[in-house]
Structures are given as structure tokens and as C-alpha cells.
Backbone as numpy.savetxt, mean C-alpha at the origin, in Angstrom:
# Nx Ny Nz CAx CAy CAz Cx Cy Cz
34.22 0.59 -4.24 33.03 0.73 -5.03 32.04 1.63 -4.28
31.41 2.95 -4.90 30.77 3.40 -4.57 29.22 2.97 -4.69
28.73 3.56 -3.35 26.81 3.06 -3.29 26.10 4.62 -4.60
25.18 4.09 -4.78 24.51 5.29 -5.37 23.13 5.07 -5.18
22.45 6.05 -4.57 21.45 6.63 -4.24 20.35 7.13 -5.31
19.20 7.24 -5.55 18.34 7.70 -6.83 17.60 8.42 -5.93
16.82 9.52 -6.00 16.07 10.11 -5.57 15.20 10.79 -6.66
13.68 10.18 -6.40 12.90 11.08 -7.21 12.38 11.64 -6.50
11.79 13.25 -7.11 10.96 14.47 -6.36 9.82 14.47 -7.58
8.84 14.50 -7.05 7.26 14.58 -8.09 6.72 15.75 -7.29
5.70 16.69 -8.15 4.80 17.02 -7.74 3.73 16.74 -8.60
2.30 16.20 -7.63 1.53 15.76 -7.86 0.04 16.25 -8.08
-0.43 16.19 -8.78 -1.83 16.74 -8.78 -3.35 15.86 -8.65
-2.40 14.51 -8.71 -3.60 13.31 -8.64 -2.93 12.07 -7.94
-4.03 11.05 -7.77 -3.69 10.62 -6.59 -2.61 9.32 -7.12
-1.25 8.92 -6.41 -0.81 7.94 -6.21 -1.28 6.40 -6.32
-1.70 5.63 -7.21 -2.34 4.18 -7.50 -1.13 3.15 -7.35
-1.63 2.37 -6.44 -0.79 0.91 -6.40 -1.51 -0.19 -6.39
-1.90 -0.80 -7.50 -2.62 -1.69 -7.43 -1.87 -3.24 -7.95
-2.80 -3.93 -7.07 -1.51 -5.12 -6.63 -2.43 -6.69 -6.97
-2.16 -7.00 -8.19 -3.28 -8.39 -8.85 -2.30 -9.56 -8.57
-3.70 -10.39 -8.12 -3.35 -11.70 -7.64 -4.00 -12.76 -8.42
-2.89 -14.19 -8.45 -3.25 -15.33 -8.81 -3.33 -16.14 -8.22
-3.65 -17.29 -8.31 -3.26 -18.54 -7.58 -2.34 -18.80 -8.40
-1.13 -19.80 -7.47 -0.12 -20.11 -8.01 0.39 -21.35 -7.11
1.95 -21.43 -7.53 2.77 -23.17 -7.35 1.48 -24.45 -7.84
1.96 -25.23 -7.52 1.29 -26.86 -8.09 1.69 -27.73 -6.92
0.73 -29.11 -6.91 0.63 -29.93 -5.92 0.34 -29.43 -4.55
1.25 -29.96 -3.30 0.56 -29.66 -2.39 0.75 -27.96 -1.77
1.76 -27.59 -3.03 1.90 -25.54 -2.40 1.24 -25.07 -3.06
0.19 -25.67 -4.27 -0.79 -25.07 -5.16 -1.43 -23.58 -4.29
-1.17 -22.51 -4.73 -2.05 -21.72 -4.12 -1.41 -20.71 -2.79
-0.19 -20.78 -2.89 0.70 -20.49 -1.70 2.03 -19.80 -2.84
2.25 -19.12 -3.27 2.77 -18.01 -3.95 3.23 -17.37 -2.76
4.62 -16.39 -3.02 4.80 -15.30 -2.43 5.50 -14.02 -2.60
5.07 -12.92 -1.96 5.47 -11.51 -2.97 5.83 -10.73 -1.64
7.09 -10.19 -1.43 6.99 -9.15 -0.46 7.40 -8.06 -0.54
6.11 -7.14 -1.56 6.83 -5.80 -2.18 6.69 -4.90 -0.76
7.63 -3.83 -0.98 7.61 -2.13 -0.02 7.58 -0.95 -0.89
7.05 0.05 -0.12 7.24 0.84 -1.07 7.18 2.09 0.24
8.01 2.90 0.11 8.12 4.51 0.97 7.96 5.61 0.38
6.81 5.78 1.39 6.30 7.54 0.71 7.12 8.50 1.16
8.01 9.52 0.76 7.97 10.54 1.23 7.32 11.74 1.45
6.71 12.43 2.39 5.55 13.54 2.20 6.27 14.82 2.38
6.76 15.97 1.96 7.64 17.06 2.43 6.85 17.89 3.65
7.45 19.08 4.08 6.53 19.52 5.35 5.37 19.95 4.21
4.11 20.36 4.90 3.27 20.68 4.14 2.59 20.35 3.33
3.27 19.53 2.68 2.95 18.72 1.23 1.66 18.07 1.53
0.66 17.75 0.40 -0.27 16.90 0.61 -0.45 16.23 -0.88
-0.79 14.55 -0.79 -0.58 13.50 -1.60 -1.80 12.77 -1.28
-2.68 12.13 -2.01 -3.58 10.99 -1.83 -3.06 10.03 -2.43
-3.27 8.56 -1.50 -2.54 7.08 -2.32 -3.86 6.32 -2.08
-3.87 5.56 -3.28 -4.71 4.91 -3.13 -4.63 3.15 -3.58
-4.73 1.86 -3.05 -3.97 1.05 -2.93 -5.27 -0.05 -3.28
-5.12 -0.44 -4.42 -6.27 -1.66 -4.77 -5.88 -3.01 -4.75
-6.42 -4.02 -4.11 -6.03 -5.17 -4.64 -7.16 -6.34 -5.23
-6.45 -6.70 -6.83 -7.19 -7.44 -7.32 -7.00 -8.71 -7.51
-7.99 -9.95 -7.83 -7.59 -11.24 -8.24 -7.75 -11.30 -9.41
-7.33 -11.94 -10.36 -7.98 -12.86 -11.91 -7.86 -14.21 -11.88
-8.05 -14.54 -10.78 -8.59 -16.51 -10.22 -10.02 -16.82 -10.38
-10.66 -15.68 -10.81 -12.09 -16.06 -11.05 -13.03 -16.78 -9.73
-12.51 -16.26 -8.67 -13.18 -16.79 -7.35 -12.70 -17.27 -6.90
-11.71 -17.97 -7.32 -11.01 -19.13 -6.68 -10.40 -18.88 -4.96
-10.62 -20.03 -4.32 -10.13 -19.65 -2.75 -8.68 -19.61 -2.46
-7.65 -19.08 -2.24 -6.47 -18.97 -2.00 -6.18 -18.22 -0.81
-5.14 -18.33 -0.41 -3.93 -17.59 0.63 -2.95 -16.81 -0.46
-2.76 -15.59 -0.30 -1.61 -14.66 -0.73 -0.72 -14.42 -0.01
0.59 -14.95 0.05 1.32 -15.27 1.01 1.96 -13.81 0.50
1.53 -12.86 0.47 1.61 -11.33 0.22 2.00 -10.79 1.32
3.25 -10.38 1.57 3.63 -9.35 2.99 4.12 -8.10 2.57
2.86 -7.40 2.18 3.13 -6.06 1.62 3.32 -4.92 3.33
4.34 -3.91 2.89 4.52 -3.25 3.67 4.30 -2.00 2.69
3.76 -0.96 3.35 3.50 1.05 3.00 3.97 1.60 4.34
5.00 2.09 3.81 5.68 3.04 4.91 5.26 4.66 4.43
4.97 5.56 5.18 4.80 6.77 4.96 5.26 7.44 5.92
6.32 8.74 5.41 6.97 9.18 6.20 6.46 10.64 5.38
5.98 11.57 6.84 4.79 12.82 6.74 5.85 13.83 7.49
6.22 15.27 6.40 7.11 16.33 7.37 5.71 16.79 8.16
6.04 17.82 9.07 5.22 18.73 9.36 4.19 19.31 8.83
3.05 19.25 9.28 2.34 20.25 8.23 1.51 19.09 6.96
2.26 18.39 6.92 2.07 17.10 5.58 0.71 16.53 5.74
0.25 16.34 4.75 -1.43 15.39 4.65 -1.51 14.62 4.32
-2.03 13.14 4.42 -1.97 12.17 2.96 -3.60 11.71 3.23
-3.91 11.43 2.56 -5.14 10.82 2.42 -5.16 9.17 1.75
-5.29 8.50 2.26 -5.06 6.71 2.05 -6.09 5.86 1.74
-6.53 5.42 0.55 -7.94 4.39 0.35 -6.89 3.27 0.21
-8.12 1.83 0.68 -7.42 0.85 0.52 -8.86 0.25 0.30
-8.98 -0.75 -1.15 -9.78 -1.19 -1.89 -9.71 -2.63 -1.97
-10.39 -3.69 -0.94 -10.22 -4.87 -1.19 -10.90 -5.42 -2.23
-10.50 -5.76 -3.59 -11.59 -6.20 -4.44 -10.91 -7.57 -5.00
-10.44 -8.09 -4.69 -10.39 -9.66 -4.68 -11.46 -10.62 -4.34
-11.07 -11.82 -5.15 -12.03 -12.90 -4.03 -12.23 -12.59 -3.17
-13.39 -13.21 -2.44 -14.12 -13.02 -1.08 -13.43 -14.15 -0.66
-12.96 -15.25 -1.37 -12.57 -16.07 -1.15 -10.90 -16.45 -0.96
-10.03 -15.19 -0.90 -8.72 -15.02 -0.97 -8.54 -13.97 0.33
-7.11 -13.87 0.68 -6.52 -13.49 2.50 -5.31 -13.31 1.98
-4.97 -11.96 2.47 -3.29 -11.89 2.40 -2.92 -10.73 3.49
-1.88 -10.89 3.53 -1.21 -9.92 4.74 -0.87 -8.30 4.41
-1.05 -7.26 5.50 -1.21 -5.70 4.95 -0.38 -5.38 6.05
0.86 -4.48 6.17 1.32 -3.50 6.94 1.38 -2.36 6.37
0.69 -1.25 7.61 0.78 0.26 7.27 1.51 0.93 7.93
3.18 1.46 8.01 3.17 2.26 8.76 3.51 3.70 8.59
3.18 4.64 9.30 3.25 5.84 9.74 3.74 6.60 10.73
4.89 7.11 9.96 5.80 8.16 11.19 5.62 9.41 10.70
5.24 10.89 11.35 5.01 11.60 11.15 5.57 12.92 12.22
5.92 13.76 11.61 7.25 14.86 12.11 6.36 15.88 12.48
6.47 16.35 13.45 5.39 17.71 14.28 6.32 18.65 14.63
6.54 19.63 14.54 7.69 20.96 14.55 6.66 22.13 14.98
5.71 21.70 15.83 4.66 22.74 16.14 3.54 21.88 16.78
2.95 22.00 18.02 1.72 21.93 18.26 0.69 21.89 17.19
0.17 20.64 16.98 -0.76 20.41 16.11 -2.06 19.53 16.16
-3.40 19.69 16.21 -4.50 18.62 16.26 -4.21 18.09 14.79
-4.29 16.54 15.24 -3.93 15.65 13.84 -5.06 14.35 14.10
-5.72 13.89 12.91 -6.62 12.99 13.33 -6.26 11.99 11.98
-6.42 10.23 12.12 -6.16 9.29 11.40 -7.66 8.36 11.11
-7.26 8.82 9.60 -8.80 8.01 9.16 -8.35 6.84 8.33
-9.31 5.71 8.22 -8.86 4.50 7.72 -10.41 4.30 7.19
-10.29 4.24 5.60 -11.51 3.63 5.14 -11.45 2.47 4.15
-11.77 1.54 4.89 -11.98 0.65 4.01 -13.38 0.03 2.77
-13.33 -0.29 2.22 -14.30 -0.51 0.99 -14.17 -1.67 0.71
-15.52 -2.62 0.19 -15.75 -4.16 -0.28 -16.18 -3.97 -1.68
-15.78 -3.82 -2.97 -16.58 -4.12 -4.31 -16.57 -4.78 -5.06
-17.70 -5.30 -5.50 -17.63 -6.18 -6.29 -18.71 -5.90 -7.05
């Protein structure tokens, strides 16, 4: 049996949205302890430049919870490559869940490269 592989190629003109809504969830004493452990991998080509931008919302109406959420963003940057990354906490003030970012990035040339991280509170 053969494996098969999918590969999509986009080009983009606007930015990448992953926005990721939360509930409270289970009953009795796991009331509120749900769990989700999406991934997702960017590819960036050399040069290429992409903005992602990554929201997360509740519809618990305030409610206090744990998001037993172990989201991982892998981004993998050729040479030359840009991405630009918002990450939008707009959940409860009253809700916590887990975030991995990582970033490997390919240099085929002497290059000044600088990493910005902005985070935002709205409500």
C-alpha cells in the first residue's frame, strides 16, 4: 500500500487567519477540562513573505475554565522569507490554555534578522 502525500502551494495576498473558539466542556468533576491538540505547518519559500494571524476566542460568556489546548505553529522560513505573526488573546480573562511557537529558519547568506512578538488583550 502506497503513502500519499498532498501538497498545497498558495500565493497569497492577505493574511493567513486561524482562529481557534473555545468552550467549556465534559460534566461532573472534568466539567471544564476538554481537550484539543491541533498543528498546523507553515511553509515560507526563500523570499516569500506571508502574515498569520492567530485569534483565540471563548463563547462561555466569562466563564472560568482551563483549555487543555496544546496547540503547536510550526513555521518553517527559506532564505530571504518574512512572516509577520499576531497573536490575539480575546477569550475570557478568566480562561488559560497552552501555546507553542516554533521557528526554524534557513540562511544561505549572511543576514541581519530580527524576531518580533506582539501580543494584544481585547475586549
Amino acid at each position: 500500500m502506497a503513502l500519499k502525500l498532498q501538497l498545497f502551494m498558495f500565493l497569497l495576498d492577505y493574511p493567513i487567519h486561524f482562529s481557534y473558539l473555545f468552550y467549556q466542556c465534559g460534566s461532573g468533576e472534568f466539567e471544564g477540562n476538554g481537550c484539543s491538540n491541533p498543528r498546523s505547518l507553515v511553509s515560507v519559500e526563500n523570499g516569500a513573505e506571508i502574515q498569520i494571524i492567530e485569534k483565540f476566542l471563548s463563547g462561555d460568556g466569562g466563564n472560568s475554565y482551563w483549555a487543555n489546548l496544546n496547540l503547536v505553529l510550526e513555521l518553517v522560513i527559506g532564505s530571504g522569507g518574512e512572516v509577520k505573526h499576531s497573536y490575539i488573546p480575546n477569550q475570557s480573562l478568566n480562561a488559560s490554555h497552552i501555546k507553542w511557537t516554533s521557528v526554524l529558519q534557513v540562511f544561505e547568506e549572511s543576514i541581519d534578522h530580527e524576531i518580533k512578538s506582539i501580543y494584544a488583550l481585547l475586549n
